[in-house]
Amino acid sequence: MGTSRGRFISFEGIDGAGKSTQHAWMIEHLRQQGRRVVATREPGGTPLGEKLRALLLTDSMHLETEALLMFAARREHIAQVIEPALARGEWVVCDRFADASFAYQGGGRGLSWKKLEELAHWVMGDLQPDLTLIFDAPVAVAQQRLHAATAQPDRFEQEQAGFFERVRSAYLRIASENPGRVRIIDATQTPTVINKVLENIVASL
Ligand code: TYD
């Protein structure tokens, strides 16, 4: 009997929404349930991807270069980490995936949705997360949390509120267009309440 394929969960949201805290909680939760879990992130997740991440978070570049590098790192990540782990029956829990490119490069920076769809088709083929959790909070709330927690904001975190409003709207659009895959999590709730919500959602995956 072959190993059954694992599950792929991605975590999304504007900077400061609290997604990384919940990502860490989810990994712990799944491991306690006896699942084999690969904890990973984008941009990054491979040695080459982490080098690209360092460039993406610090160096200014043309918008399309930014999108291409995000997808280049993703291509490597899928080939080296995500697909092999899923094939081994492991659960991949990823802090950001392709929706972030649509939200940030598309919504935030204004790159055409069509170009992003072409890149996604090229790089991902049929691969999509089984579940995407979008942590949603008003931009003012997220910015306050971000400023309290981050001493040295990166290139994205330095963007103005209007940028994050556009990113947030794009995430909400993605959620409404993909109701089977995407769940919106109200990130203004307490961490303990959010844990319970996530526990219920993954129980049925
Ligand atoms: P983030 O998860 O916020 O890292 P950290 O919590 O360590 O600050 O990711 C870094 C930034 O990368 C984030 O501001 C969003 C941006 N990003 C994109 O613009 N496009 C993408 O495709 C991805 C994956 C991330």
Tab-separated table of C-alpha atoms and ligand atoms in Angstrom:
chain	number	residue	atom	x	y	z
A	1	MET	CA	0.000	0.000	0.000
A	2	GLY	CA	1.404	3.413	-0.952
A	3	THR	CA	1.775	6.333	1.445
A	4	SER	CA	-1.176	8.726	1.232
A	5	ARG	CA	-0.363	12.251	0.181
A	6	GLY	CA	0.114	14.819	2.939
A	7	ARG	CA	-1.713	18.114	3.363
A	8	PHE	CA	-0.561	21.571	2.380
A	9	ILE	CA	-1.610	24.546	4.544
A	10	SER	CA	-0.591	28.153	3.864
A	11	PHE	CA	-0.782	31.134	6.230
A	12	GLU	CA	-1.456	34.611	4.845
A	13	GLY	CA	-2.302	38.133	5.921
A	14	ILE	CA	-0.958	41.663	5.984
A	15	ASP	CA	2.207	42.308	8.021
A	16	GLY	CA	1.328	42.584	11.720
A	17	ALA	CA	-1.861	40.486	11.573
A	18	GLY	CA	-0.310	37.835	13.835
A	19	LYS	CA	0.012	35.071	11.269
A	20	SER	CA	3.517	33.945	12.268
A	21	THR	CA	2.478	33.334	15.904
A	22	GLN	CA	-0.393	31.146	14.714
A	23	HIS	CA	1.879	29.403	12.196
A	24	ALA	CA	4.152	28.349	15.069
A	25	TRP	CA	1.136	27.221	17.117
A	26	MET	CA	-0.246	25.125	14.245
A	27	ILE	CA	3.053	23.291	13.759
A	28	GLU	CA	3.150	22.400	17.442
A	29	HIS	CA	-0.521	21.385	17.417
A	30	LEU	CA	-0.130	19.051	14.432
A	31	ARG	CA	3.042	17.491	15.857
A	32	GLN	CA	1.233	16.814	19.129
A	33	GLN	CA	-1.366	14.962	17.089
A	34	GLY	CA	1.409	12.737	15.779
A	35	ARG	CA	1.603	14.262	12.297
A	36	ARG	CA	4.898	14.587	10.495
A	37	VAL	CA	5.133	18.301	9.721
A	38	VAL	CA	7.418	20.362	7.533
A	39	ALA	CA	7.486	23.958	8.789
A	40	THR	CA	8.518	26.359	6.075
A	41	ARG	CA	8.108	29.886	4.719
A	42	GLU	CA	8.128	32.093	1.629
A	43	PRO	CA	10.009	33.789	0.276
A	44	GLY	CA	12.570	31.234	1.414
A	45	GLY	CA	12.300	27.616	2.458
A	46	THR	CA	15.466	26.454	0.635
A	47	PRO	CA	19.082	27.679	0.799
A	48	LEU	CA	18.675	29.457	-2.556
A	49	GLY	CA	15.233	30.772	-1.584
A	50	GLU	CA	16.625	32.254	1.628
A	51	LYS	CA	19.274	34.111	-0.404
A	52	LEU	CA	16.527	35.459	-2.675
A	53	ARG	CA	14.528	36.425	0.417
A	54	ALA	CA	17.426	38.491	1.737
A	55	LEU	CA	17.546	40.393	-1.590
A	56	LEU	CA	13.768	40.798	-1.780
A	57	LEU	CA	13.489	42.240	1.721
A	58	THR	CA	16.316	44.742	1.337
A	59	ASP	CA	17.090	45.739	-2.265
A	60	SER	CA	14.835	47.987	-4.292
A	61	MET	CA	13.995	46.570	-7.719
A	62	HIS	CA	11.547	46.757	-10.609
A	63	LEU	CA	8.097	45.473	-9.688
A	64	GLU	CA	8.291	42.653	-12.238
A	65	THR	CA	11.743	41.643	-11.007
A	66	GLU	CA	10.235	41.404	-7.528
A	67	ALA	CA	7.403	39.180	-8.781
A	68	LEU	CA	9.776	37.004	-10.810
A	69	LEU	CA	12.127	36.500	-7.861
A	70	MET	CA	9.193	35.588	-5.595
A	71	PHE	CA	8.148	32.954	-8.125
A	72	ALA	CA	11.741	31.799	-8.721
A	73	ALA	CA	12.130	31.149	-4.990
A	74	ARG	CA	8.733	29.404	-5.064
A	75	ARG	CA	9.773	27.137	-7.958
A	76	GLU	CA	12.779	25.946	-5.981
A	77	HIS	CA	10.708	25.543	-2.823
A	78	ILE	CA	8.076	23.416	-4.569
A	79	ALA	CA	10.691	21.193	-6.214
A	80	GLN	CA	13.026	20.768	-3.239
A	81	VAL	CA	10.687	20.841	-0.262
A	82	ILE	CA	6.927	20.964	-0.814
A	83	GLU	CA	6.312	18.249	-3.413
A	84	PRO	CA	8.729	15.713	-1.868
A	85	ALA	CA	7.220	16.234	1.605
A	86	LEU	CA	3.629	15.835	0.348
A	87	ALA	CA	4.640	12.699	-1.552
A	88	ARG	CA	6.114	11.263	1.686
A	89	GLY	CA	2.752	11.846	3.377
A	90	GLU	CA	3.945	14.797	5.468
A	91	TRP	CA	2.017	17.977	6.231
A	92	VAL	CA	3.528	21.158	4.854
A	93	VAL	CA	2.709	24.257	6.897
A	94	CYS	CA	3.920	27.289	5.009
A	95	ASP	CA	4.150	30.894	6.250
A	96	ARG	CA	2.952	32.598	3.021
A	97	PHE	CA	2.636	31.089	-0.464
A	98	ALA	CA	1.426	32.271	-3.896
A	99	ASP	CA	-1.558	34.279	-2.593
A	100	ALA	CA	1.013	36.667	-1.107
A	101	SER	CA	2.271	37.445	-4.623
A	102	PHE	CA	-1.260	38.267	-5.782
A	103	ALA	CA	-1.917	40.352	-2.661
A	104	TYR	CA	1.424	42.233	-2.445
A	105	GLN	CA	2.736	42.431	-6.021
A	106	GLY	CA	-0.797	42.475	-7.520
A	107	GLY	CA	-2.935	44.348	-4.982
A	108	GLY	CA	-0.206	46.335	-3.222
A	109	ARG	CA	2.001	47.271	-6.154
A	110	GLY	CA	-0.446	47.000	-9.049
A	111	LEU	CA	1.061	44.217	-11.164
A	112	SER	CA	-1.606	42.766	-13.452
A	113	TRP	CA	-3.514	39.772	-12.139
A	114	LYS	CA	-3.132	38.146	-15.554
A	115	LYS	CA	0.671	38.227	-15.427
A	116	LEU	CA	0.565	36.753	-11.940
A	117	GLU	CA	-1.801	34.019	-13.115
A	118	GLU	CA	0.594	33.172	-15.934
A	119	LEU	CA	3.501	32.907	-13.492
A	120	ALA	CA	1.418	30.844	-11.083
A	121	HIS	CA	0.385	28.482	-13.878
A	122	TRP	CA	3.988	28.119	-14.989
A	123	VAL	CA	5.519	27.607	-11.557
A	124	MET	CA	2.774	25.761	-9.693
A	125	GLY	CA	0.903	23.760	-12.353
A	126	ASP	CA	-1.993	22.215	-10.442
A	127	LEU	CA	-0.433	22.640	-7.018
A	128	GLN	CA	-2.543	24.652	-4.582
A	129	PRO	CA	-2.697	24.531	-0.795
A	130	ASP	CA	-5.448	22.269	0.550
A	131	LEU	CA	-6.192	25.034	3.027
A	132	THR	CA	-5.234	28.714	3.158
A	133	LEU	CA	-5.789	30.713	6.327
A	134	ILE	CA	-5.913	34.471	5.807
A	135	PHE	CA	-5.424	36.411	9.044
A	136	ASP	CA	-7.455	39.554	8.645
A	137	ALA	CA	-7.312	42.697	10.759
A	138	PRO	CA	-7.845	46.407	10.107
A	139	VAL	CA	-4.638	47.994	8.807
A	140	ALA	CA	-4.397	50.346	11.824
A	141	VAL	CA	-4.464	47.366	14.223
A	142	ALA	CA	-1.838	45.453	12.226
A	143	GLN	CA	0.419	48.504	11.952
A	144	GLN	CA	0.279	49.080	15.683
A	145	ARG	CA	1.264	45.456	16.360
A	146	LEU	CA	3.994	45.635	13.749
A	147	HIS	CA	5.540	48.770	15.211
A	148	ALA	CA	5.440	47.298	18.714
A	149	ALA	CA	7.153	44.078	17.590
A	150	THR	CA	9.613	45.161	14.881
A	151	ALA	CA	12.735	47.205	15.569
A	152	GLN	CA	14.015	47.215	11.994
A	153	PRO	CA	11.175	47.025	9.478
A	154	ASP	CA	12.020	45.432	6.106
A	155	ARG	CA	11.265	46.887	2.667
A	156	PHE	CA	7.619	45.723	2.740
A	157	GLU	CA	6.984	46.601	6.371
A	158	GLN	CA	8.068	50.179	5.629
A	159	GLU	CA	5.176	50.678	3.192
A	160	GLN	CA	2.398	53.153	4.007
A	161	ALA	CA	-1.097	52.317	5.239
A	162	GLY	CA	-2.578	52.722	1.725
A	163	PHE	CA	-0.350	49.914	0.451
A	164	PHE	CA	-1.581	47.571	3.187
A	165	GLU	CA	-5.202	48.566	2.517
A	166	ARG	CA	-4.730	47.401	-1.085
A	167	VAL	CA	-2.998	44.197	0.050
A	168	ARG	CA	-5.828	43.506	2.492
A	169	SER	CA	-8.486	44.084	-0.199
A	170	ALA	CA	-6.663	41.703	-2.541
A	171	TYR	CA	-6.608	39.014	0.154
A	172	LEU	CA	-10.357	39.479	0.701
A	173	ARG	CA	-10.897	39.161	-3.046
A	174	ILE	CA	-8.857	35.945	-3.131
A	175	ALA	CA	-10.948	34.584	-0.252
A	176	SER	CA	-14.233	35.373	-1.977
A	177	GLU	CA	-13.027	33.788	-5.237
A	178	ASN	CA	-11.763	30.600	-3.540
A	179	PRO	CA	-14.325	29.689	-0.886
A	180	GLY	CA	-13.402	25.996	-0.914
A	181	ARG	CA	-9.731	26.562	-0.148
A	182	VAL	CA	-9.516	29.826	1.785
A	183	ARG	CA	-10.727	30.675	5.287
A	184	ILE	CA	-10.651	34.188	6.702
A	185	ILE	CA	-9.619	34.322	10.352
A	186	ASP	CA	-10.600	37.394	12.372
A	187	ALA	CA	-7.158	38.289	13.695
A	188	THR	CA	-8.507	40.832	16.189
A	189	GLN	CA	-9.622	37.930	18.421
A	190	THR	CA	-7.363	36.766	21.271
A	191	PRO	CA	-4.677	34.200	20.397
A	192	THR	CA	-6.449	31.550	22.500
A	193	VAL	CA	-9.736	32.040	20.648
A	194	ILE	CA	-7.898	31.872	17.329
A	195	ASN	CA	-6.177	28.624	18.404
A	196	LYS	CA	-9.612	27.070	18.988
A	197	VAL	CA	-10.882	28.251	15.591
A	198	LEU	CA	-7.829	26.762	13.857
A	199	GLU	CA	-8.120	23.522	15.795
A	200	ASN	CA	-11.677	23.074	14.492
A	201	ILE	CA	-10.732	23.925	10.927
A	202	VAL	CA	-7.817	21.467	10.678
A	203	ALA	CA	-9.779	18.719	12.399
A	204	SER	CA	-11.843	18.359	9.225
A	205	LEU	CA	-8.931	18.486	6.787
B	1	TYD	P1	6.786	37.789	6.234
B	1	TYD	O1	6.048	36.495	6.328
B	1	TYD	O2	6.021	38.983	6.648
B	1	TYD	O3	8.124	37.683	7.061
B	1	TYD	P2	8.385	38.236	8.554
B	1	TYD	O4	7.190	37.823	9.365
B	1	TYD	O5	9.651	37.541	8.952
B	1	TYD	O6	8.549	39.720	8.416
B	1	TYD	O7	7.241	37.907	4.689
B	1	TYD	C1	8.112	38.889	4.228
B	1	TYD	C2	7.483	39.841	3.252
B	1	TYD	O8	7.446	39.306	1.932
B	1	TYD	C3	6.057	40.266	3.576
B	1	TYD	O9	6.070	41.657	3.822
B	1	TYD	C4	5.273	39.992	2.317
B	1	TYD	C5	6.302	39.789	1.252
B	1	TYD	N1	5.913	38.843	0.188
B	1	TYD	C6	5.528	39.324	-1.055
B	1	TYD	O10	5.485	40.550	-1.267
B	1	TYD	N2	5.207	38.447	-2.062
B	1	TYD	C7	5.265	37.090	-1.875
B	1	TYD	O11	4.974	36.318	-2.823
B	1	TYD	C8	5.659	36.603	-0.580
B	1	TYD	C9	5.745	35.130	-0.346
B	1	TYD	C10	5.974	37.507	0.429
